[in-house]
C-alpha atoms as one frame of an Amber mdcrd trajectory, in Angstrom:
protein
 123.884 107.133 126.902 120.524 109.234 126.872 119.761 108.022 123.547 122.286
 107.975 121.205 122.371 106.327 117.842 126.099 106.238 117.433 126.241 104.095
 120.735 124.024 101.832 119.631 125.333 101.303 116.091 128.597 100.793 117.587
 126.706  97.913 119.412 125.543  96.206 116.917 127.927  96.096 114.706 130.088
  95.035 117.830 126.984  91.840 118.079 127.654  91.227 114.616 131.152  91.089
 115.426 131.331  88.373 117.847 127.902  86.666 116.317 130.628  85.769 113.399
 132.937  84.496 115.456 131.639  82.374 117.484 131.790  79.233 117.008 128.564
  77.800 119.566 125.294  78.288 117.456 123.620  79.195 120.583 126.282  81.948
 121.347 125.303  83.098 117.660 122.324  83.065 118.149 122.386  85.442 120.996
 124.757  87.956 119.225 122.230  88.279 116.690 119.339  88.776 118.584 121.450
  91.482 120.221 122.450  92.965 117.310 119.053  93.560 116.286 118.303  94.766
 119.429 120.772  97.737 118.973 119.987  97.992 115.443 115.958  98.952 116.599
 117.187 100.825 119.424 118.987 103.343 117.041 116.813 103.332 114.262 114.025
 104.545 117.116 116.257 107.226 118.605 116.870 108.223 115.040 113.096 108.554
 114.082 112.478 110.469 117.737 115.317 112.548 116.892 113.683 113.536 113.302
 110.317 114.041 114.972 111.636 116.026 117.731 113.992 118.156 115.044 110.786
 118.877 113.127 108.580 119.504 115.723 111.049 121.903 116.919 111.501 123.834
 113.418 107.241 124.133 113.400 107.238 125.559 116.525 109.865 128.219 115.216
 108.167 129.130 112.658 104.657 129.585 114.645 106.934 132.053 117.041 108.161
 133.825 114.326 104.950 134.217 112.766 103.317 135.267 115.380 106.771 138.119
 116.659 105.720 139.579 112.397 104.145 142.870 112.640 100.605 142.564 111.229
 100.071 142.653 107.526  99.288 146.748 106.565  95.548 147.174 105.727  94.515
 149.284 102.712  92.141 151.191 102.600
Protein backbone atom coordinates (compact mmCIF):
# COMPACT_ATOMS: atom_id res chain seq x y z
CA UNK A 1 0.00 0.00 0.00
CA UNK A 2 3.23 2.27 -0.35
CA UNK A 3 1.18 5.11 -1.25
CA UNK A 4 -1.37 4.63 -3.52
CA UNK A 5 -4.20 6.91 -4.43
CA UNK A 6 -6.47 4.32 -5.91
CA UNK A 7 -6.38 2.50 -2.42
CA UNK A 8 -7.28 5.24 -0.71
CA UNK A 9 -10.09 6.52 -2.95
CA UNK A 10 -11.46 3.16 -2.80
CA UNK A 11 -11.51 3.94 1.02
CA UNK A 12 -13.28 6.65 1.12
CA UNK A 13 -15.73 6.21 -0.98
CA UNK A 14 -16.08 2.77 0.93
CA UNK A 15 -16.47 5.51 4.43
CA UNK A 16 -18.96 7.24 2.53
CA UNK A 17 -20.54 4.07 1.90
CA UNK A 18 -21.30 2.86 5.25
CA UNK A 19 -21.37 6.71 6.73
CA UNK A 20 -24.89 6.57 4.64
CA UNK A 21 -25.99 3.72 6.00
CA UNK A 22 -25.75 3.79 9.20
CA UNK A 23 -28.21 4.47 11.09
CA UNK A 24 -26.19 5.58 14.79
CA UNK A 25 -25.14 9.33 14.29
CA UNK A 26 -22.08 8.53 16.14
CA UNK A 27 -21.25 5.58 13.72
CA UNK A 28 -21.75 8.44 10.99
CA UNK A 29 -19.93 10.43 12.35
CA UNK A 30 -16.94 8.24 12.37
CA UNK A 31 -17.37 7.12 8.67
CA UNK A 32 -17.03 10.58 7.77
CA UNK A 33 -14.20 11.55 9.58
CA UNK A 34 -12.68 8.48 7.92
CA UNK A 35 -13.64 9.29 4.74
CA UNK A 36 -11.91 12.44 4.87
CA UNK A 37 -9.13 10.88 6.19
CA UNK A 38 -8.65 8.79 2.94
CA UNK A 39 -9.80 11.55 0.87
CA UNK A 40 -6.40 13.77 2.29
CA UNK A 41 -4.39 10.78 2.26
CA UNK A 42 -4.81 10.48 -1.62
CA UNK A 43 -5.02 13.88 -2.55
CA UNK A 44 -1.28 14.05 -0.71
CA UNK A 45 0.08 10.99 -2.48
CA UNK A 46 -1.32 12.58 -5.58
CA UNK A 47 0.47 16.02 -5.09
CA UNK A 48 3.91 13.92 -4.01
CA UNK A 49 3.39 11.94 -6.99
CA UNK A 50 3.18 15.27 -9.32
CA UNK A 51 6.16 16.74 -7.49
CA UNK A 52 8.16 13.70 -7.68
CA UNK A 53 7.03 13.22 -11.65
CA UNK A 54 8.30 16.76 -12.22
CA UNK A 55 11.20 16.74 -10.32
CA UNK A 56 12.10 13.73 -12.16
CA UNK A 57 11.45 15.25 -15.83
CA UNK A 58 13.94 18.48 -14.57
CA UNK A 59 16.46 16.32 -13.68
CA UNK A 60 16.22 14.70 -17.28
CA UNK A 61 16.49 17.45 -18.90
CA UNK A 62 19.67 18.84 -16.80
CA UNK A 63 21.31 15.21 -17.88
CA UNK A 64 20.53 15.67 -21.23
CA UNK A 65 21.76 19.05 -21.35
CA UNK A 66 24.64 18.51 -19.93
CA UNK A 67 25.36 14.62 -22.38
CA UNK A 68 24.83 17.84 -25.66
CA UNK A 69 28.05 18.38 -27.31
CA UNK A 70 29.05 22.02 -26.72
CA UNK A 71 27.58 24.72 -28.86
CA UNK A 72 30.32 25.27 -32.09
CA UNK A 73 32.22 28.59 -31.61
CA UNK A 74 32.73 30.93 -34.59
CA UNK A 75 35.26 32.52 -35.19
Amino acid sequence: MADDPVFYRARAAAEHAAAEAATLDNVRDRCERAERAWTAMAERAERTRRQRDAREAATAARVLDAAAPPPASVD
